[in-house]
Amino acid sequence: MFILIIGFCLFTNVVCTISYANIIGTRIVIPTTLFAGTPDELQDFIRNEGSESVGPFEIQYFLSSDQNLDGRVIIGEWHIEGLKAGAQKYGNTTFTIPSGTPEGTYYLGRWIDPTGILSAKNPTNNIQWSKVPIQVLNNISSGIEGIGTIVPSTVSVGSNVPVTVIVNLSGKNPKKSGSVNLFLSKLSRTDSSLIPAGGINFPEFSSLGEQEITGNMEIPNDIKTGTYYLFTSFVPISQMNGKGTPSTFWLNEDPLVITSSTEITKKPDIVQNLQDSYPDVLTLDTEQPDEAFIGDSFTVIDSVKNIGGTEANIVRVEYLLSPNTDGTNGKHLGWRTIMSLQPDQTNIEQKLLGVPSDIKAGLNYLVKKITVTSAVQEKNTQNNNWVSNRPINIRYNPASPIPDLTHIRTVWPKAQTGETIPITDTITNIGKGCAKDVSVAYYVSPYQMFDVATAIYLGVWRLDSICPLEQKTNTTYVNIPSDLTNGEYYLYSIIDPCSFVSDCDEGMPELDKSNNINIGILRLGPCVLCN
């Protein structure tokens, strides 16, 4: 498959300004060849480089043959609920080029806030065009997605080989009949040297979901012996032009060996124990980083093995990040698919995973969930889920324009029950972005570890903004509850309290929230040895 990564450098140098924010697109991942009428997916990365947060807005995606808005073909929209100052976000948008769109070369356009909700300025200032064109072709496979193709690992020249094609049906009208086409190639990528290997017609399906199409693959009589890769497609070779996308091509990663008929000898029958006559896939070593950044990506080196006695036809591994050691409540990161994992075979792959922009900063555990689709079903699924034994520190990128607030000094006064006391706080911003609408809340608790369930709220200091290297001081008067008994208590000064209160929102983005709490001691009642 060919995937085009359209980075910021591929767009014209246009600054997209919305309200007092500065929303830019940093890159888009989209196939270089698209088929009209077929659902596909793009991944977009945006960032608010301004000093103000924004509310809900839209991003519109469209194609144009001449980078002109008048003739554009709208293919999809992404709705963003809001983007805080300095924050970045990525999202996947499913789109479909309208059926009947003429074949040809188009340019992708990204239009930030096309309706002008957030700004009264000319919204065309927010339009960016790709410099690399995209090829649009007609497609016959609307509503049908290829998942995998099951074939023997060794075949002979001129033979008809049994094939099972697994597809997934979705959408409103996916039950149309059609055919899948098989191709062989000496390369693990599609090009103009694809060798046709027959096709399989299929009737209308009666239900949605995964379906199997069975038939035969024709190995040409004049093909040379050797190792080949098998490609399956809904598109006939006349429409390919050596190009393809994940929605139209899928590749069997394990190569196919083609021999002459005299080279194939019957292997002796191998008698296996019944307990070994099914696949059993488990995870082995997984190399992961110690930290990763919100909205960015990180790489894992992942190993899985089939310890069963039968081939696992299709193995899918889902990756998640979980704040819990048991792997629950995980955020989806991505998938990888392994075609035909043989008994005792280990598959090792380097996988790039994106950290969701809506994940909370802190320690998270990498989770893997394995599912096996096979002619012989996997019986032992107890080892299909895996949780890392050490966490990944998820945080904001220090290079991003994000604030980081910390205490310089807090003056804690002496007091008794029922008294009103002054708390004088000095805080600063050691980050790289301004913080807006900042709150510093004060609590009292009998426990040294802050917990909002056991703490009593005293008051709050609100700041409109505090920018990098700026320092602010304020005195807040709070009342000590009269029903507290004599003893030792702890006073808390908490910057951005929503980060530590479960019934609040996630708080503002910060590079480091560990320095947001300052603690003082409050002694109530007579104390001879107190200072």
Short mmCIF file of C-alpha atoms in Angstrom, two decimals:
data_model
loop_
_atom_site.label_atom_id
_atom_site.label_comp_id
_atom_site.label_asym_id
_atom_site.label_seq_id
_atom_site.Cartn_x
_atom_site.Cartn_y
_atom_site.Cartn_z
CA MET A 1 0.00 0.00 0.00
CA PHE A 2 1.05 3.59 -0.54
CA ILE A 3 0.36 6.09 2.22
CA LEU A 4 1.04 9.80 1.76
CA ILE A 5 2.02 11.77 4.88
CA ILE A 6 1.18 15.38 4.10
CA GLY A 7 3.14 17.46 6.59
CA PHE A 8 2.97 21.17 7.29
CA CYS A 9 5.85 21.69 4.86
CA LEU A 10 3.62 20.44 2.01
CA PHE A 11 1.07 23.18 2.55
CA THR A 12 1.40 26.81 1.61
CA ASN A 13 2.70 29.08 4.36
CA VAL A 14 -0.69 30.36 5.50
CA VAL A 15 -1.34 31.18 9.15
CA CYS A 16 -4.85 30.18 10.18
CA THR A 17 -6.13 32.61 12.81
CA ILE A 18 -9.37 31.92 14.65
CA SER A 19 -10.47 34.46 17.25
CA TYR A 20 -7.41 35.08 19.42
CA ALA A 21 -6.11 31.58 18.84
CA ASN A 22 -3.75 30.34 16.14
CA ILE A 23 -4.97 26.99 14.81
CA ILE A 24 -2.58 25.27 12.44
CA GLY A 25 -2.55 21.86 10.79
CA THR A 26 0.74 20.06 11.31
CA ARG A 27 0.21 17.01 9.07
CA ILE A 28 -2.37 14.76 7.43
CA VAL A 29 -2.08 11.03 6.76
CA ILE A 30 -4.16 10.00 3.74
CA PRO A 31 -3.77 7.48 0.89
CA THR A 32 -2.33 8.76 -2.38
CA THR A 33 -4.98 6.89 -4.40
CA LEU A 34 -8.68 7.13 -3.53
CA PHE A 35 -11.69 5.38 -5.03
CA ALA A 36 -15.02 7.11 -5.52
CA GLY A 37 -17.84 5.54 -3.53
CA THR A 38 -15.50 3.70 -1.13
CA PRO A 39 -15.20 4.70 2.55
CA ASP A 40 -11.67 5.59 3.55
CA GLU A 41 -9.99 7.35 6.45
CA LEU A 42 -7.65 10.28 6.99
CA GLN A 43 -5.78 11.26 10.14
CA ASP A 44 -5.31 14.96 10.87
CA PHE A 45 -3.06 16.67 13.43
CA ILE A 46 -3.81 20.23 14.56
CA ARG A 47 -2.39 22.57 17.21
CA ASN A 48 -3.49 25.81 18.88
CA GLU A 49 -0.33 27.91 18.87
CA GLY A 50 -2.15 31.00 20.13
CA SER A 51 -2.61 32.33 23.65
CA GLU A 52 -6.39 31.87 23.80
CA SER A 53 -8.55 28.76 23.97
CA VAL A 54 -11.33 28.25 21.43
CA GLY A 55 -14.74 26.61 21.57
CA PRO A 56 -16.34 24.21 19.09
CA PHE A 57 -15.42 24.55 15.42
CA GLU A 58 -15.31 22.47 12.23
CA ILE A 59 -12.61 21.42 9.80
CA GLN A 60 -13.78 20.66 6.28
CA TYR A 61 -11.86 18.44 3.85
CA PHE A 62 -12.34 18.64 0.11
CA LEU A 63 -10.74 17.86 -3.25
CA SER A 64 -10.15 20.26 -6.12
CA SER A 65 -8.49 19.65 -9.47
CA ASP A 66 -7.11 23.20 -9.67
CA GLN A 67 -6.92 24.39 -6.03
CA ASN A 68 -10.05 26.47 -6.58
CA LEU A 69 -12.92 26.57 -4.09
CA ASP A 70 -15.57 26.88 -6.79
CA GLY A 71 -15.02 23.38 -8.13
CA ARG A 72 -14.30 21.62 -4.84
CA VAL A 73 -15.70 18.19 -3.92
CA ILE A 74 -16.40 18.02 -0.18
CA ILE A 75 -15.38 14.62 1.23
CA GLY A 76 -15.69 14.98 5.01
CA GLU A 77 -15.73 17.09 8.16
CA TRP A 78 -14.14 16.89 11.61
CA HIS A 79 -15.99 18.48 14.54
CA ILE A 80 -13.72 19.68 17.35
CA GLU A 81 -15.36 20.44 20.71
CA GLY A 82 -12.64 22.94 21.61
CA LEU A 83 -8.88 23.39 21.76
CA LYS A 84 -7.06 24.97 24.67
CA ALA A 85 -4.18 27.37 24.24
CA GLY A 86 -1.02 25.41 23.49
CA ALA A 87 -2.89 22.11 23.12
CA GLN A 88 -2.69 19.77 20.17
CA LYS A 89 -5.16 17.17 18.93
CA TYR A 90 -5.37 14.45 16.32
CA GLY A 91 -8.40 12.66 15.01
CA ASN A 92 -9.50 10.11 12.43
CA THR A 93 -12.15 11.17 9.92
CA THR A 94 -13.97 8.65 7.76
CA PHE A 95 -14.84 10.06 4.37
CA THR A 96 -16.27 8.91 1.05
CA ILE A 97 -15.64 10.56 -2.30
CA PRO A 98 -19.08 10.89 -3.93
CA SER A 99 -19.87 8.20 -6.48
CA GLY A 100 -19.60 9.54 -10.00
CA THR A 101 -16.69 11.86 -9.23
CA PRO A 102 -14.63 11.97 -12.46
CA GLU A 103 -11.34 10.11 -12.37
CA GLY A 104 -8.27 12.30 -12.34
CA THR A 105 -5.74 14.17 -10.24
CA TYR A 106 -6.96 16.28 -7.32
CA TYR A 107 -5.48 18.33 -4.49
CA LEU A 108 -6.57 17.92 -0.87
CA GLY A 109 -7.84 21.05 0.87
CA ARG A 110 -8.17 21.60 4.62
CA TRP A 111 -10.52 24.45 5.62
CA ILE A 112 -10.42 25.39 9.31
CA ASP A 113 -13.71 26.92 10.51
CA PRO A 114 -15.37 27.17 7.06
CA THR A 115 -18.55 28.72 8.52
CA GLY A 116 -16.64 31.49 10.32
CA ILE A 117 -18.18 30.70 13.72
CA LEU A 118 -15.09 31.68 15.66
CA SER A 119 -13.95 34.65 13.65
CA ALA A 120 -15.48 37.48 11.66
CA LYS A 121 -12.40 37.60 9.45
CA ASN A 122 -12.26 36.12 5.97
CA PRO A 123 -12.43 32.32 6.56
CA THR A 124 -10.49 31.63 3.38
CA ASN A 125 -7.40 32.63 5.36
CA ASN A 126 -7.75 29.27 7.05
CA ILE A 127 -7.47 27.19 3.87
CA GLN A 128 -4.42 25.03 3.20
CA TRP A 129 -3.74 23.03 0.03
CA SER A 130 -1.57 19.98 -0.42
CA LYS A 131 1.34 20.31 -2.79
CA VAL A 132 1.27 16.57 -3.61
CA PRO A 133 -1.72 15.50 -5.79
CA ILE A 134 -4.05 12.60 -5.10
CA GLN A 135 -5.30 10.15 -7.75
CA VAL A 136 -9.07 9.49 -7.78
CA LEU A 137 -10.35 6.34 -9.51
CA ASN A 138 -13.76 4.71 -9.83
CA ASN A 139 -14.42 1.74 -7.60
CA ILE A 140 -16.85 -1.16 -7.62
CA SER A 141 -16.49 -2.23 -3.99
CA SER A 142 -18.61 0.25 -2.03
CA GLY A 143 -19.45 -1.10 1.41
CA ILE A 144 -17.02 -4.03 1.27
CA GLU A 145 -13.66 -4.07 3.03
CA GLY A 146 -11.01 -6.75 2.55
CA ILE A 147 -9.57 -8.33 5.71
CA GLY A 148 -7.48 -11.32 4.65
CA THR A 149 -6.90 -14.14 2.17
CA ILE A 150 -6.11 -17.71 3.20
CA VAL A 151 -4.03 -19.82 0.76
CA PRO A 152 -1.54 -22.70 1.02
CA SER A 153 2.06 -21.66 1.59
CA THR A 154 3.38 -23.73 -1.36
CA VAL A 155 1.73 -24.20 -4.78
CA SER A 156 2.80 -25.50 -8.18
CA VAL A 157 2.94 -23.89 -11.62
CA GLY A 158 -0.34 -24.24 -13.55
CA SER A 159 -2.38 -25.44 -10.57
CA ASN A 160 -5.76 -24.30 -9.25
CA VAL A 161 -5.36 -23.48 -5.56
CA PRO A 162 -8.24 -23.27 -3.07
CA VAL A 163 -8.60 -19.77 -1.64
CA THR A 164 -10.73 -18.27 1.14
CA VAL A 165 -11.16 -14.47 1.08
CA ILE A 166 -12.46 -12.81 4.25
CA VAL A 167 -14.32 -9.52 3.80
CA ASN A 168 -16.31 -7.20 6.04
CA LEU A 169 -19.63 -5.72 4.92
CA SER A 170 -20.87 -2.41 6.28
CA GLY A 171 -22.94 0.60 5.29
CA LYS A 172 -26.48 1.00 4.06
CA ASN A 173 -26.28 -1.05 0.84
CA PRO A 174 -23.30 -3.40 0.86
CA LYS A 175 -25.03 -6.53 -0.48
CA LYS A 176 -24.23 -6.08 -4.15
CA SER A 177 -22.62 -8.96 -5.97
CA GLY A 178 -19.18 -8.65 -7.50
CA SER A 179 -15.77 -10.26 -7.64
CA VAL A 180 -12.40 -10.22 -5.96
CA ASN A 181 -9.22 -10.37 -8.02
CA LEU A 182 -5.96 -12.09 -7.11
CA PHE A 183 -2.48 -10.95 -8.15
CA LEU A 184 1.05 -12.20 -7.64
CA SER A 185 4.17 -10.06 -7.40
CA LYS A 186 7.87 -10.60 -6.71
CA LEU A 187 7.71 -7.41 -4.62
CA SER A 188 5.84 -6.77 -1.37
CA ARG A 189 4.30 -3.63 -2.89
CA THR A 190 2.02 -3.03 -5.83
CA ASP A 191 3.48 -1.87 -9.12
CA SER A 192 2.93 -2.33 -12.84
CA SER A 193 4.43 -5.86 -12.78
CA LEU A 194 1.46 -7.49 -11.02
CA ILE A 195 0.62 -10.92 -12.43
CA PRO A 196 -3.14 -11.76 -12.62
CA ALA A 197 -4.01 -15.01 -10.82
CA GLY A 198 -7.75 -15.26 -11.46
CA GLY A 199 -10.82 -13.96 -9.72
CA ILE A 200 -13.68 -15.19 -7.56
CA ASN A 201 -17.28 -14.10 -8.12
CA PHE A 202 -19.51 -13.70 -5.09
CA PRO A 203 -23.32 -13.31 -4.79
CA GLU A 204 -25.31 -10.85 -2.74
CA PHE A 205 -24.79 -11.33 0.99
CA SER A 206 -27.72 -11.64 3.37
CA SER A 207 -26.12 -10.00 6.42
CA LEU A 208 -23.47 -7.51 7.50
CA GLY A 209 -20.18 -8.22 9.23
CA GLU A 210 -17.39 -10.63 8.31
CA GLN A 211 -18.09 -13.00 5.40
CA GLU A 212 -16.06 -15.68 3.60
CA ILE A 213 -15.70 -15.96 -0.18
CA THR A 214 -14.33 -19.30 -1.39
CA GLY A 215 -12.94 -20.18 -4.78
CA ASN A 216 -9.72 -21.01 -6.65
CA MET A 217 -6.59 -19.09 -7.57
CA GLU A 218 -5.11 -19.84 -10.98
CA ILE A 219 -1.31 -20.14 -11.02
CA PRO A 220 -0.20 -19.22 -14.59
CA ASN A 221 1.51 -21.95 -16.62
CA ASP A 222 4.29 -19.60 -17.72
CA ILE A 223 5.13 -18.13 -14.32
CA LYS A 224 8.68 -18.61 -13.05
CA THR A 225 9.22 -20.62 -9.90
CA GLY A 226 10.25 -18.77 -6.78
CA THR A 227 8.86 -16.68 -3.93
CA TYR A 228 5.89 -14.36 -4.56
CA TYR A 229 3.56 -12.11 -2.62
CA LEU A 230 -0.20 -12.41 -2.97
CA PHE A 231 -2.38 -9.30 -3.36
CA THR A 232 -6.18 -9.32 -3.27
CA SER A 233 -8.32 -6.50 -4.64
CA PHE A 234 -11.87 -5.62 -5.60
CA VAL A 235 -10.50 -3.62 -8.52
CA PRO A 236 -9.56 -5.28 -11.82
CA ILE A 237 -6.02 -4.80 -13.04
CA SER A 238 -7.21 -2.49 -15.84
CA GLN A 239 -8.12 0.15 -13.23
CA MET A 240 -5.07 -0.18 -11.02
CA ASN A 241 -2.29 1.62 -12.82
CA GLY A 242 0.09 0.08 -10.30
CA LYS A 243 -1.50 1.93 -7.36
CA GLY A 244 -3.70 0.99 -4.46
CA THR A 245 -5.01 1.92 -1.03
CA PRO A 246 -5.75 -0.10 2.10
CA SER A 247 -9.43 -0.15 1.15
CA THR A 248 -8.77 -1.76 -2.27
CA PHE A 249 -5.63 -3.87 -1.76
CA TRP A 250 -4.55 -6.17 0.97
CA LEU A 251 -1.31 -8.11 1.12
CA ASN A 252 -0.50 -11.52 2.53
CA GLU A 253 2.64 -10.73 4.50
CA ASP A 254 3.84 -14.34 4.40
CA PRO A 255 5.25 -15.08 0.93
CA LEU A 256 3.91 -17.77 -1.36
CA VAL A 257 6.37 -20.33 -2.80
CA ILE A 258 5.66 -21.45 -6.38
CA THR A 259 7.41 -24.63 -7.52
CA SER A 260 7.25 -26.86 -10.55
CA SER A 261 4.91 -29.86 -10.20
CA THR A 262 7.87 -32.25 -9.93
CA GLU A 263 9.31 -30.39 -6.97
CA ILE A 264 6.31 -31.03 -4.72
CA THR A 265 6.43 -34.23 -2.76
CA LYS A 266 3.85 -35.39 -0.29
CA LYS A 267 4.90 -34.78 3.29
CA PRO A 268 4.41 -37.59 5.77
CA ASP A 269 1.36 -37.29 7.98
CA ILE A 270 2.14 -35.77 11.37
CA VAL A 271 0.08 -37.10 14.24
CA GLN A 272 -0.58 -34.40 16.84
CA ASN A 273 -2.14 -34.55 20.24
CA LEU A 274 -5.70 -33.25 20.25
CA GLN A 275 -4.69 -30.53 22.73
CA ASP A 276 -2.23 -29.17 20.13
CA SER A 277 -4.61 -29.21 17.17
CA TYR A 278 -5.63 -25.56 17.49
CA PRO A 279 -3.79 -22.22 17.41
CA ASP A 280 -2.68 -20.56 20.64
CA VAL A 281 -1.28 -17.04 20.27
CA LEU A 282 0.38 -15.15 23.10
CA THR A 283 2.50 -12.05 23.48
CA LEU A 284 6.23 -12.22 24.14
CA ASP A 285 8.58 -9.29 24.71
CA THR A 286 7.30 -5.77 24.10
CA GLU A 287 9.78 -2.92 24.11
CA GLN A 288 8.17 0.37 25.12
CA PRO A 289 9.45 3.86 26.03
CA ASP A 290 9.56 5.30 29.53
CA GLU A 291 7.61 8.38 28.46
CA ALA A 292 5.47 9.65 25.59
CA PHE A 293 3.89 12.97 24.72
CA ILE A 294 0.18 13.76 24.44
CA GLY A 295 -0.87 14.19 20.81
CA ASP A 296 2.42 12.74 19.54
CA SER A 297 3.44 9.15 18.81
CA PHE A 298 5.82 6.53 20.16
CA THR A 299 7.27 3.26 18.88
CA VAL A 300 6.97 -0.22 20.36
CA ILE A 301 8.75 -3.37 19.22
CA ASP A 302 6.21 -6.12 19.68
CA SER A 303 6.57 -9.92 19.55
CA VAL A 304 3.77 -12.49 19.42
CA LYS A 305 4.05 -16.25 19.02
CA ASN A 306 1.80 -19.12 18.06
CA ILE A 307 2.53 -21.89 20.59
CA GLY A 308 -0.33 -24.05 19.29
CA GLY A 309 -0.18 -26.85 16.78
CA THR A 310 -2.25 -25.25 14.00
CA GLU A 311 -1.90 -22.14 11.88
CA ALA A 312 -3.55 -18.95 13.14
CA ASN A 313 -4.94 -17.49 9.92
CA ILE A 314 -5.52 -13.86 11.00
CA VAL A 315 -4.13 -12.39 14.22
CA ARG A 316 -5.13 -8.86 15.25
CA VAL A 317 -3.40 -7.03 18.09
CA GLU A 318 -5.08 -3.97 19.62
CA TYR A 319 -2.98 -1.50 21.61
CA LEU A 320 -4.36 0.65 24.42
CA LEU A 321 -3.16 2.91 27.23
CA SER A 322 -4.75 2.39 30.65
CA PRO A 323 -4.39 4.40 33.88
CA ASN A 324 -5.00 1.18 35.84
CA THR A 325 -2.59 -1.67 36.53
CA ASP A 326 -5.25 -4.20 35.49
CA GLY A 327 -5.60 -2.60 32.05
CA THR A 328 -9.20 -1.43 32.44
CA ASN A 329 -10.60 1.81 30.95
CA GLY A 330 -7.92 1.85 28.26
CA LYS A 331 -7.70 4.39 25.42
CA HIS A 332 -7.36 2.86 21.95
CA LEU A 333 -4.02 3.55 20.22
CA GLY A 334 -4.02 1.36 17.10
CA TRP A 335 -4.06 -2.11 15.53
CA ARG A 336 -1.72 -4.42 13.72
CA THR A 337 -2.66 -7.49 11.69
CA ILE A 338 -0.63 -10.67 11.15
CA MET A 339 -1.67 -12.93 8.32
CA SER A 340 -0.97 -16.64 8.72
CA LEU A 341 1.01 -17.17 11.95
CA GLN A 342 2.34 -20.72 11.71
CA PRO A 343 2.86 -23.09 14.67
CA ASP A 344 5.96 -22.15 16.71
CA GLN A 345 6.37 -19.02 14.59
CA THR A 346 7.26 -15.68 16.22
CA ASN A 347 6.27 -12.42 14.56
CA ILE A 348 8.24 -9.29 15.53
CA GLU A 349 7.16 -5.88 14.30
CA GLN A 350 7.95 -2.26 15.04
CA LYS A 351 4.70 -0.35 15.47
CA LEU A 352 4.12 3.42 15.62
CA LEU A 353 1.30 4.34 18.01
CA GLY A 354 -0.35 7.74 18.46
CA VAL A 355 -1.15 9.08 21.92
CA PRO A 356 -4.73 10.47 21.97
CA SER A 357 -4.95 14.20 22.58
CA ASP A 358 -7.76 13.73 25.13
CA ILE A 359 -5.79 11.41 27.43
CA LYS A 360 -4.86 12.67 30.88
CA ALA A 361 -1.23 13.23 31.73
CA GLY A 362 0.23 10.76 34.23
CA LEU A 363 1.33 7.15 34.46
CA ASN A 364 -0.38 4.80 32.02
CA TYR A 365 0.12 1.11 31.27
CA LEU A 366 0.42 -0.35 27.77
CA VAL A 367 -2.29 -2.93 27.08
CA LYS A 368 -2.43 -5.49 24.26
CA LYS A 369 -5.51 -7.51 23.29
CA ILE A 370 -5.08 -10.39 20.81
CA THR A 371 -7.91 -11.82 18.73
CA VAL A 372 -7.55 -14.77 16.36
CA THR A 373 -9.73 -15.48 13.31
CA SER A 374 -8.98 -18.97 12.03
CA ALA A 375 -10.56 -21.96 10.39
CA VAL A 376 -9.67 -23.84 13.58
CA GLN A 377 -10.68 -21.59 16.44
CA GLU A 378 -8.34 -20.73 19.29
CA LYS A 379 -9.44 -22.49 22.49
CA ASN A 380 -7.04 -21.00 25.02
CA THR A 381 -7.74 -17.26 25.20
CA GLN A 382 -6.47 -16.78 28.76
CA ASN A 383 -3.12 -15.49 27.48
CA ASN A 384 -4.57 -13.10 24.86
CA ASN A 385 -4.57 -10.01 27.07
CA TRP A 386 -1.35 -8.43 28.33
CA VAL A 387 -0.60 -5.42 30.55
CA SER A 388 2.90 -3.96 30.94
CA ASN A 389 4.49 -4.31 34.37
CA ARG A 390 5.92 -0.79 34.23
CA PRO A 391 4.06 2.37 33.23
CA ILE A 392 4.70 4.94 30.54
CA ASN A 393 4.80 8.53 31.77
CA ILE A 394 2.33 10.37 29.53
CA ARG A 395 2.94 14.11 29.54
CA TYR A 396 2.87 17.18 27.37
CA ASN A 397 5.82 17.84 25.11
CA PRO A 398 8.23 20.28 26.86
CA ALA A 399 8.82 21.97 23.51
CA SER A 400 5.12 22.80 23.09
CA PRO A 401 3.83 26.24 24.07
CA ILE A 402 2.12 24.98 27.22
CA PRO A 403 2.18 26.61 30.69
CA ASP A 404 3.71 25.12 33.85
CA LEU A 405 2.66 26.81 37.09
CA THR A 406 4.44 26.39 40.41
CA HIS A 407 4.58 27.94 43.88
CA ILE A 408 7.43 30.24 44.82
CA ARG A 409 6.34 30.86 48.41
CA THR A 410 3.22 30.44 50.54
CA VAL A 411 2.92 32.25 53.89
CA TRP A 412 0.81 30.13 56.24
CA PRO A 413 -0.52 32.04 59.29
CA LYS A 414 -1.41 30.75 62.76
CA ALA A 415 -5.09 30.55 63.60
CA GLN A 416 -7.78 29.08 65.81
CA THR A 417 -11.24 27.74 64.96
CA GLY A 418 -13.68 30.30 63.70
CA GLU A 419 -10.98 32.82 62.80
CA THR A 420 -10.45 34.46 59.43
CA ILE A 421 -6.82 34.22 58.36
CA PRO A 422 -4.78 35.55 55.42
CA ILE A 423 -2.90 33.15 53.12
CA THR A 424 -0.33 34.93 50.95
CA ASP A 425 0.69 33.06 47.83
CA THR A 426 3.34 33.80 45.19
CA ILE A 427 3.26 31.68 42.03
CA THR A 428 5.06 31.79 38.69
CA ASN A 429 4.84 30.24 35.24
CA ILE A 430 7.96 28.28 34.25
CA GLY A 431 6.39 26.90 31.08
CA LYS A 432 6.37 28.16 27.49
CA GLY A 433 2.77 29.31 27.13
CA CYS A 434 0.37 31.65 28.91
CA ALA A 435 -2.21 30.15 31.30
CA LYS A 436 -5.71 31.64 31.23
CA ASP A 437 -8.46 31.57 33.86
CA VAL A 438 -6.24 30.12 36.58
CA SER A 439 -7.61 29.11 40.00
CA VAL A 440 -5.63 28.56 43.21
CA ALA A 441 -7.86 26.82 45.77
CA TYR A 442 -7.30 26.44 49.52
CA TYR A 443 -8.30 23.46 51.64
CA VAL A 444 -7.79 22.16 55.17
CA SER A 445 -7.57 18.45 56.04
CA PRO A 446 -6.43 16.22 58.91
CA TYR A 447 -4.47 14.12 56.40
CA GLN A 448 -1.11 14.90 54.81
CA MET A 449 -2.14 13.32 51.50
CA PHE A 450 -4.68 15.52 49.73
CA ASP A 451 -8.04 13.93 49.03
CA VAL A 452 -11.02 16.11 48.18
CA ALA A 453 -13.28 13.62 50.00
CA THR A 454 -11.59 14.34 53.35
CA ALA A 455 -10.64 18.00 52.79
CA ILE A 456 -12.68 21.13 53.55
CA TYR A 457 -12.76 23.88 50.95
CA LEU A 458 -11.76 27.31 52.32
CA GLY A 459 -11.54 29.70 49.39
CA VAL A 460 -10.00 30.48 46.01
CA TRP A 461 -7.72 32.98 44.28
CA ARG A 462 -8.60 33.54 40.61
CA LEU A 463 -6.20 34.92 38.01
CA ASP A 464 -7.15 36.05 34.52
CA SER A 465 -3.77 35.01 33.14
CA ILE A 466 -0.14 34.37 33.97
CA CYS A 467 2.45 34.17 31.19
CA PRO A 468 5.94 32.61 31.05
CA LEU A 469 8.35 33.94 33.71
CA GLU A 470 5.60 36.15 35.13
CA GLN A 471 5.26 36.17 38.93
CA LYS A 472 2.08 37.07 40.84
CA THR A 473 1.34 37.49 44.55
CA ASN A 474 -2.05 37.64 46.28
CA THR A 475 -3.48 37.47 49.80
CA THR A 476 -6.67 35.44 50.18
CA TYR A 477 -8.67 35.56 53.42
CA VAL A 478 -10.23 32.26 54.47
CA ASN A 479 -12.29 31.19 57.48
CA ILE A 480 -11.26 28.23 59.65
CA PRO A 481 -14.41 26.16 60.40
CA SER A 482 -15.54 26.51 64.00
CA ASP A 483 -16.47 22.83 64.33
CA LEU A 484 -12.87 21.55 63.95
CA THR A 485 -11.47 19.87 67.05
CA ASN A 486 -8.08 20.64 68.53
CA GLY A 487 -5.16 18.97 66.84
CA GLU A 488 -2.82 19.18 63.86
CA TYR A 489 -4.19 19.85 60.40
CA TYR A 490 -2.77 20.46 56.95
CA LEU A 491 -3.45 23.49 54.79
CA TYR A 492 -3.28 23.08 51.01
CA SER A 493 -2.68 25.60 48.26
CA ILE A 494 -3.65 23.89 44.98
CA ILE A 495 -3.04 25.43 41.57
CA ASP A 496 -5.62 24.30 39.00
CA PRO A 497 -7.72 22.26 41.48
CA CYS A 498 -9.75 20.58 38.70
CA SER A 499 -6.73 18.37 38.02
CA PHE A 500 -7.15 16.81 41.48
CA VAL A 501 -10.94 16.75 41.92
CA SER A 502 -12.80 13.81 40.36
CA ASP A 503 -16.12 15.61 39.83
CA CYS A 504 -14.40 18.47 37.98
CA ASP A 505 -13.04 18.48 34.43
CA GLU A 506 -9.50 17.48 33.46
CA GLY A 507 -8.03 20.90 34.22
CA MET A 508 -5.85 23.00 31.97
CA PRO A 509 -2.91 21.52 30.05
CA GLU A 510 0.36 21.80 31.95
CA LEU A 511 3.83 20.42 31.35
CA ASP A 512 4.04 19.21 34.96
CA LYS A 513 1.24 19.10 37.55
CA SER A 514 3.37 17.58 40.33
CA ASN A 515 4.39 21.05 41.51
CA ASN A 516 0.81 22.35 41.80
CA ILE A 517 0.31 21.53 45.50
CA ASN A 518 1.91 23.33 48.46
CA ILE A 519 1.29 22.14 52.04
CA GLY A 520 1.37 24.01 55.38
CA ILE A 521 0.67 22.92 58.96
CA LEU A 522 -2.15 24.36 61.09
CA ARG A 523 -2.27 23.54 64.82
CA LEU A 524 -5.55 24.18 66.63
CA GLY A 525 -5.83 24.42 70.41
CA PRO A 526 -3.23 25.02 73.12
CA CYS A 527 0.28 23.91 72.23
CA VAL A 528 3.19 24.65 74.55
CA LEU A 529 5.92 23.55 72.13
CA CYS A 530 4.47 25.21 69.01
CA ASN A 531 6.54 27.88 67.26
#
